């Protein structure tokens, strides 16, 4: 597993940035860095599940391990899903390598701006997919500051 860390400064309070992150309606605007048609479903609560996916390829489901409003969210990828958000069998080695990946978010405010940090811990096979994070964070910043 390899850790990838990304961050961006957003000119909004950390509560605003946090609330934008968990806004399911806003998700497609910044997740388009991974492709058109991205969406998320689920409940942002400890023990709850969120699925990130598109209507053509499917995606992944995470379990929320920590949820501290305005401060942090820690998640673990636990399943792959089809375009209808139904769990699918882990049919190949790549899918099996994704399960167990960690995705964590932190929010630190200073002087009215928030540093939003994303830490991804995933198999090296996903390094190329991680390259979309800087663009996603730029889209996210634009959405937060609009």
C-alpha atoms as one frame of an Amber mdcrd trajectory, in Angstrom:
protein
   0.000   0.000   0.000   1.180   3.488  -0.861   0.067   6.736   0.773  -0.866
   9.700  -1.424  -1.457  13.077   0.229  -3.092  16.066  -1.471  -4.196  19.393
  -0.070  -5.623  22.718  -1.141  -6.369  26.015   0.575  -9.990  27.130   0.240
 -11.116  30.646   1.181 -14.048  29.468   3.279 -14.541  28.294   6.869 -13.821
  24.664   7.642 -17.498  24.056   8.450 -18.442  25.342   4.996 -15.800  23.176
   3.314 -16.846  20.137   5.362 -20.513  20.623   4.479 -19.648  20.977   0.787
 -17.688  17.716   0.882 -20.638  15.737   2.240 -23.110  17.432  -0.146 -24.144
  14.638  -2.515 -25.542  17.152  -5.015 -22.165  18.906  -5.243 -20.120  15.700
  -5.629 -20.550  15.376  -9.438 -19.121  18.891  -9.941 -15.739  18.052  -8.461
 -15.607  14.294  -9.072 -15.752  14.923 -12.817 -11.950  14.775 -12.586 -12.462
  10.987 -12.807 -15.059  11.209 -15.579 -18.534  12.425 -16.417 -21.581  11.135
 -14.582 -20.001  10.586 -11.158 -22.352  10.443  -8.178 -22.501   9.246  -4.603
 -25.180   7.648  -2.459 -25.377   6.679   1.183 -25.297   8.013   4.719 -22.501
  10.164   6.152 -22.501   8.621   9.657 -20.076   6.427  11.586 -20.704   2.875
  10.398 -22.626   4.170   7.394 -21.748   3.490   3.785 -21.156   5.811   0.836
 -20.898   4.542  -2.727 -18.942   6.522  -5.317 -19.772   5.469  -8.867 -20.952
   6.370 -12.337 -23.864   5.024 -14.343 -21.653   3.209 -16.872 -18.781   1.558
 -15.002 -19.962   1.238 -11.411 -17.545   2.076  -8.621 -16.752   1.470  -4.981
 -18.381   1.520  -1.546 -16.744   2.806   1.626 -17.627   2.354   5.266 -17.328
   5.482   7.414 -14.925   4.675  10.255 -14.715   8.201  11.693 -16.971  11.204
  11.143 -16.183  14.360  13.118 -18.111  17.295  11.597 -15.816  20.131  10.590
 -12.685  18.134  11.447 -12.212  14.746   9.803 -13.656  11.783   7.971 -11.951
   8.386   7.711 -13.228   5.723   5.331 -12.275   2.263   4.118 -13.189   0.797
   0.728 -15.118  -2.413   1.366 -16.865  -3.369  -1.898 -17.100  -2.783  -5.610
 -20.534  -1.848  -6.998 -22.210  -2.006 -10.374 -23.884   1.008 -12.059 -27.044
   0.342 -10.003 -25.020   0.448  -6.742 -25.256  -3.299  -6.101 -22.210  -5.161
  -4.758 -20.361  -7.148  -7.393 -18.105 -10.171  -7.104 -14.412  -9.303  -7.001
 -13.757 -10.793 -10.427 -10.113  -9.860 -10.889  -6.906  -9.075  -9.031  -7.261
  -5.310  -9.579 -10.631  -5.263  -7.809  -9.242  -7.304  -4.921  -6.293  -4.895
  -4.575  -8.680  -1.930  -4.213 -10.602  -3.408  -1.280  -9.065  -2.184   1.966
  -7.870   1.123   0.500  -8.209   4.031   2.948  -9.579   7.475   2.069  -9.303
  10.118   4.766 -10.180  13.820   4.839  -9.022  16.548   7.254 -10.056  20.204
   7.573  -7.795  22.813   9.220  -8.866  26.457   9.392  -6.531  29.407   9.840
  -7.313  33.096   9.245 -10.630  32.361   7.517  -9.199  29.864   5.016  -9.351
  26.081   5.257  -6.682  23.635   4.272  -8.498  20.578   2.994  -6.275  17.480
   3.031  -6.962  14.135   1.389  -4.925  11.046   2.251  -5.369   7.968   0.105
  -3.689   4.684   0.992  -3.995   2.253  -1.894  -2.060  -0.360  -3.824   0.514
   1.056  -6.249  -1.615  -0.325  -9.091  -3.835   2.755  -8.585  -1.130   5.424
  -8.838  -2.476   6.653 -12.186  -6.000   7.039 -10.800  -4.575   9.125  -7.934
  -3.244  11.620 -10.485  -6.796  13.029 -10.823  -6.848  14.290  -7.226  -5.148
  17.661  -7.897  -7.738  18.470 -10.588 -10.578  17.247  -8.355  -9.364  19.539
  -5.575  -9.296  22.519  -7.947 -12.888  21.747  -8.997 -13.837  21.331  -5.325
 -12.263  24.675  -4.423 -14.168  26.407  -7.222 -17.437  24.876  -6.003 -16.751
  25.871  -2.379 -15.799  29.441  -3.196 -18.626  30.063  -5.705
